[in-house]
PDB file of C-alpha atoms in Angstrom:
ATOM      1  CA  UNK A   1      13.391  -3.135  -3.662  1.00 82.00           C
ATOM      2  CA  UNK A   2      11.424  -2.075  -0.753  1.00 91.00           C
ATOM      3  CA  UNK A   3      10.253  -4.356   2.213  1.00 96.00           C
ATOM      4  CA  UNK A   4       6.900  -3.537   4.385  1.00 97.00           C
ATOM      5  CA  UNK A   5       5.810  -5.627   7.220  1.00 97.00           C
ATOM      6  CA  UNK A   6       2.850  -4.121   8.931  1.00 98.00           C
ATOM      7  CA  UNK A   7       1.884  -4.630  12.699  1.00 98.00           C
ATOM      8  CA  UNK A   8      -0.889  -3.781  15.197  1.00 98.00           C
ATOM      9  CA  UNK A   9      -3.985  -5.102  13.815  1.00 97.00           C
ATOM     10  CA  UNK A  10      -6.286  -7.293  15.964  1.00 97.00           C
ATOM     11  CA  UNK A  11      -9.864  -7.061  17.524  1.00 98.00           C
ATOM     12  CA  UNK A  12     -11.305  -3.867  18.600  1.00 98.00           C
ATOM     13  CA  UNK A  13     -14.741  -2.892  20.030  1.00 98.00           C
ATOM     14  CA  UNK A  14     -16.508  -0.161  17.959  1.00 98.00           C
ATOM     15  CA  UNK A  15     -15.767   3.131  19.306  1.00 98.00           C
ATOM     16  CA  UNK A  16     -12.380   1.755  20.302  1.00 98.00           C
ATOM     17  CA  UNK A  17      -9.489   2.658  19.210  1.00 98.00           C
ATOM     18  CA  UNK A  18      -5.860   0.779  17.003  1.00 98.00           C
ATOM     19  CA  UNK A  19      -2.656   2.273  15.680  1.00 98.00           C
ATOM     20  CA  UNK A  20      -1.084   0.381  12.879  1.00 98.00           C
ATOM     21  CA  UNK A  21       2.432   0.137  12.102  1.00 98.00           C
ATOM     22  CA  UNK A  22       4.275   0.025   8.789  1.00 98.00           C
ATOM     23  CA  UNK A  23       8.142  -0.970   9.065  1.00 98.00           C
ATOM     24  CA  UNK A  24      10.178  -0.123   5.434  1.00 97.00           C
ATOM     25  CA  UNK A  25      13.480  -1.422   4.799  1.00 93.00           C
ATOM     26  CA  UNK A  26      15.513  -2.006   1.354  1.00 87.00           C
ATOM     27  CA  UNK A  27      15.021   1.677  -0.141  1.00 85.00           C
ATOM     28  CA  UNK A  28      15.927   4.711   1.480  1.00 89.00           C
ATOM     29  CA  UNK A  29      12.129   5.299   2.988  1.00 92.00           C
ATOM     30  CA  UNK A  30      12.300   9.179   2.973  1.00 92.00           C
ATOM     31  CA  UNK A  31      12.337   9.166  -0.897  1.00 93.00           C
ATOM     32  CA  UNK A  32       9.370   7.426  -1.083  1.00 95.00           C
ATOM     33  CA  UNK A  33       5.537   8.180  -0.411  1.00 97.00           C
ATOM     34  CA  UNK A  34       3.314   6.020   1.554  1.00 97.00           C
ATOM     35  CA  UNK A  35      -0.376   4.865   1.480  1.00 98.00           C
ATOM     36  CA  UNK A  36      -2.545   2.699   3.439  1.00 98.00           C
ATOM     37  CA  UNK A  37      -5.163   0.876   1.685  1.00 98.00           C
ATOM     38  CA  UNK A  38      -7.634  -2.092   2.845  1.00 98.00           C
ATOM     39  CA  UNK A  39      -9.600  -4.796   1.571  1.00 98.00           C
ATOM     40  CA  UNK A  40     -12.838  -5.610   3.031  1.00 97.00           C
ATOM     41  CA  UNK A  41     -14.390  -9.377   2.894  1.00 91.00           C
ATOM     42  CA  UNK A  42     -15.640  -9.915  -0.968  1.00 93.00           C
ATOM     43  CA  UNK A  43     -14.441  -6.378  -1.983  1.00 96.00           C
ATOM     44  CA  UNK A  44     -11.758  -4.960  -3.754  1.00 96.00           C
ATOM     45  CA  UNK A  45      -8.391  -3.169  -1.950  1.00 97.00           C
ATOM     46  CA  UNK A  46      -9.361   0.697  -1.237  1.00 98.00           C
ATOM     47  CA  UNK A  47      -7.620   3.605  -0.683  1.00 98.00           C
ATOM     48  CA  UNK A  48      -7.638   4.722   3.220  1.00 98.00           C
ATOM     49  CA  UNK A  49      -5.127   7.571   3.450  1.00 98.00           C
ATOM     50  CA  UNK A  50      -1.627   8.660   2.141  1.00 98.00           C
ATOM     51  CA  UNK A  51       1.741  11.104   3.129  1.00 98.00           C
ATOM     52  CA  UNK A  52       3.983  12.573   1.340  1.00 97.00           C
ATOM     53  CA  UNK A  53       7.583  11.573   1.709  1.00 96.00           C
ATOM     54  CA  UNK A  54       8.348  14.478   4.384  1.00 95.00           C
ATOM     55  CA  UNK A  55       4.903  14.245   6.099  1.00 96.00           C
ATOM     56  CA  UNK A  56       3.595  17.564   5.368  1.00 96.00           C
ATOM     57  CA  UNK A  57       1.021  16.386   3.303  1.00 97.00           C
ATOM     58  CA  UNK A  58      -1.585  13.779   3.555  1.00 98.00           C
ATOM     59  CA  UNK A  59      -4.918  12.658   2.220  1.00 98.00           C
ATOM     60  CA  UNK A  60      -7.644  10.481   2.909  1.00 98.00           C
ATOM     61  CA  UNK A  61     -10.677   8.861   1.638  1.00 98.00           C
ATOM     62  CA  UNK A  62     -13.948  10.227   2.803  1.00 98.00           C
ATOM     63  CA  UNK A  63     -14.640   7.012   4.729  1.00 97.00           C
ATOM     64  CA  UNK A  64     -12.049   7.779   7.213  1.00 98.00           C
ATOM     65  CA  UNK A  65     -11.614  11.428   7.312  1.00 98.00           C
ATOM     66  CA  UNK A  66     -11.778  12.963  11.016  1.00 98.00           C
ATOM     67  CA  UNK A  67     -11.586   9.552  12.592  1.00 98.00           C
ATOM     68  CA  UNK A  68      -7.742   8.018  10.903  1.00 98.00           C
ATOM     69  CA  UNK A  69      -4.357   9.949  11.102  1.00 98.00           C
ATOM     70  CA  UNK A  70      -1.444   9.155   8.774  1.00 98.00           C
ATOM     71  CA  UNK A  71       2.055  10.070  10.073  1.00 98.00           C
ATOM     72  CA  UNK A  72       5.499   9.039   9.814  1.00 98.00           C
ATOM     73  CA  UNK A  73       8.796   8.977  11.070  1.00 97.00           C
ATOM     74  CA  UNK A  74      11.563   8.713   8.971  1.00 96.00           C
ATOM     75  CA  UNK A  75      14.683   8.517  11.631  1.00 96.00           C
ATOM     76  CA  UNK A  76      12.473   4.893  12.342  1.00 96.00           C
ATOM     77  CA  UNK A  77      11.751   3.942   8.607  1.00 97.00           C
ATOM     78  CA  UNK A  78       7.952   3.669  10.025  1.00 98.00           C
ATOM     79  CA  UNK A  79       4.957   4.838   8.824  1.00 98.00           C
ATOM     80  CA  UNK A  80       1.270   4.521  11.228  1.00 98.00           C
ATOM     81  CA  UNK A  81      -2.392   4.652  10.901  1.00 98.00           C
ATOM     82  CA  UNK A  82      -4.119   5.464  14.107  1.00 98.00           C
ATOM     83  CA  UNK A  83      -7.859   5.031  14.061  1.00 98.00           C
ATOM     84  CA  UNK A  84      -9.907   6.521  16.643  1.00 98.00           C
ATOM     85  CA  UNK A  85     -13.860   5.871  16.613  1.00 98.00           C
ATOM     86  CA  UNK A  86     -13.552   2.757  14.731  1.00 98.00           C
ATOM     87  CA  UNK A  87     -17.091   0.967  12.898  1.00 98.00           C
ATOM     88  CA  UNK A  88     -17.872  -2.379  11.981  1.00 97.00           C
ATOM     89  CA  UNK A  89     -17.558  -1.173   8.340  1.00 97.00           C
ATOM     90  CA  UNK A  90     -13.675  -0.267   9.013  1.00 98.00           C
ATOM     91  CA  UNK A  91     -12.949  -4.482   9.241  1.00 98.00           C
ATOM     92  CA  UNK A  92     -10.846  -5.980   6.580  1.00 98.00           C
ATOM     93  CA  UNK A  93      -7.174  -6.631   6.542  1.00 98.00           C
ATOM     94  CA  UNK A  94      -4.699  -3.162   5.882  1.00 98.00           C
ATOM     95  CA  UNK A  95      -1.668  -2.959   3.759  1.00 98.00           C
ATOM     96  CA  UNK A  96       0.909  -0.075   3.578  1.00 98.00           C
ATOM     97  CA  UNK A  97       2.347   0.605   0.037  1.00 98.00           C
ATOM     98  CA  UNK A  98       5.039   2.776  -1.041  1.00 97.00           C
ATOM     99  CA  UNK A  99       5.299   5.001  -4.521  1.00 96.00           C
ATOM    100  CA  UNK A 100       8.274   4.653  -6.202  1.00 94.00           C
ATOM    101  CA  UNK A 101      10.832   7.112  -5.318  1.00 93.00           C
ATOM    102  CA  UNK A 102      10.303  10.451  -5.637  1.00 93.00           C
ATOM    103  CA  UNK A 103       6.672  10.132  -6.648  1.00 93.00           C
ATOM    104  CA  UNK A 104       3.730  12.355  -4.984  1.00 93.00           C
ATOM    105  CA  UNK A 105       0.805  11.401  -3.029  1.00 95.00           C
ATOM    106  CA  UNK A 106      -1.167   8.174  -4.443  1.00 95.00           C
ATOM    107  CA  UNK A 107      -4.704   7.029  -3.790  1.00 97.00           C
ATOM    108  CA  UNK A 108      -4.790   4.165  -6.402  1.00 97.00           C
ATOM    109  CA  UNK A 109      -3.095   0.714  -6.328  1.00 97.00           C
ATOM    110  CA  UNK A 110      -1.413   0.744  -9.539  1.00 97.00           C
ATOM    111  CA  UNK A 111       0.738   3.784  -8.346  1.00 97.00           C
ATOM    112  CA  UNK A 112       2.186   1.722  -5.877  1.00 97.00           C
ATOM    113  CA  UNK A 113       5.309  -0.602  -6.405  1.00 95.00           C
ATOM    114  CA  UNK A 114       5.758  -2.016  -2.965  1.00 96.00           C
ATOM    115  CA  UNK A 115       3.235  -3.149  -0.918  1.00 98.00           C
ATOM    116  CA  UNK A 116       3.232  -5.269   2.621  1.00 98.00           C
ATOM    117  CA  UNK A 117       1.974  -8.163   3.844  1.00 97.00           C
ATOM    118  CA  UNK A 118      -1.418  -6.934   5.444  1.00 98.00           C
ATOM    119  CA  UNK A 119      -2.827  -6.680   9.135  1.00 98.00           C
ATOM    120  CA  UNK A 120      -6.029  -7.578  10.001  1.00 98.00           C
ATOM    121  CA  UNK A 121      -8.315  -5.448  11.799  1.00 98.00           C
ATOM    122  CA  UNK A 122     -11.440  -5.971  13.093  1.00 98.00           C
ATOM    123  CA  UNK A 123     -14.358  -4.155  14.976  1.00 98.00           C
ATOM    124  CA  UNK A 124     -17.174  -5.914  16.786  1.00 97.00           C
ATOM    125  CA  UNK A 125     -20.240  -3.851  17.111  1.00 94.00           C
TER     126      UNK A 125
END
């Protein structure tokens, strides 16, 4: 079993600028791919952006393309989300999730076994 504990949410200006902060421990975190996904207020959890297990690959959702970068760093068991040129529209509290091991890239919930606590972030316009 996998544990996530995300950090670095809080209040941001739009415009502005936050890098969140995914911390895995219980499952060797290189086997595994990660996602980022986020529920807005009265709306269901959406896919924001995912990486492969060695980083090479990534995806996001339309929303967020250009302005959010996935990366990770597996000597740290870590995996971020910065977000440059944030909106009001990006508020709502962000989880990380992690496929199952050895799994590929994920956009949807159900492919995900492990997910964290959430971080919320919002931006005041």
């Amino acid at each position: 079993q996998v544990q996530l504990v995300e950090s670095g949410g809080g209040l941001v200006q739009a415009g502005g600028s936050l890098r969140l902060s995914c911390a895995a421990s219980g499952r060797t975190f290189s086997l595994s791919s990660m996602g980022w996904f986020r529920r807005a207020p009265g709306k269901e959890r959406n896919f924001v952006a995912t990486i492969s297990r060695s980083g090479d690959n990534t995806y996001y959702a339309d929303s967020v393309k250009g302005r959010f970068t996935i990366s990770r760093d597996n000597a740290k068991n870590t995996v971020y989300l910065q977000m440059n040129s944030l909106k009001p529209e990006d508020t709502a509290v962000y989880y990380c999730a992690a496929r199952p091991v050895l799994m590929p890239l994920g956009t949807e919930t159900r492919q995900y076994d492990a997910w964290g606590q959430g971080t919320q972030v919002t931006v005041s316009s």
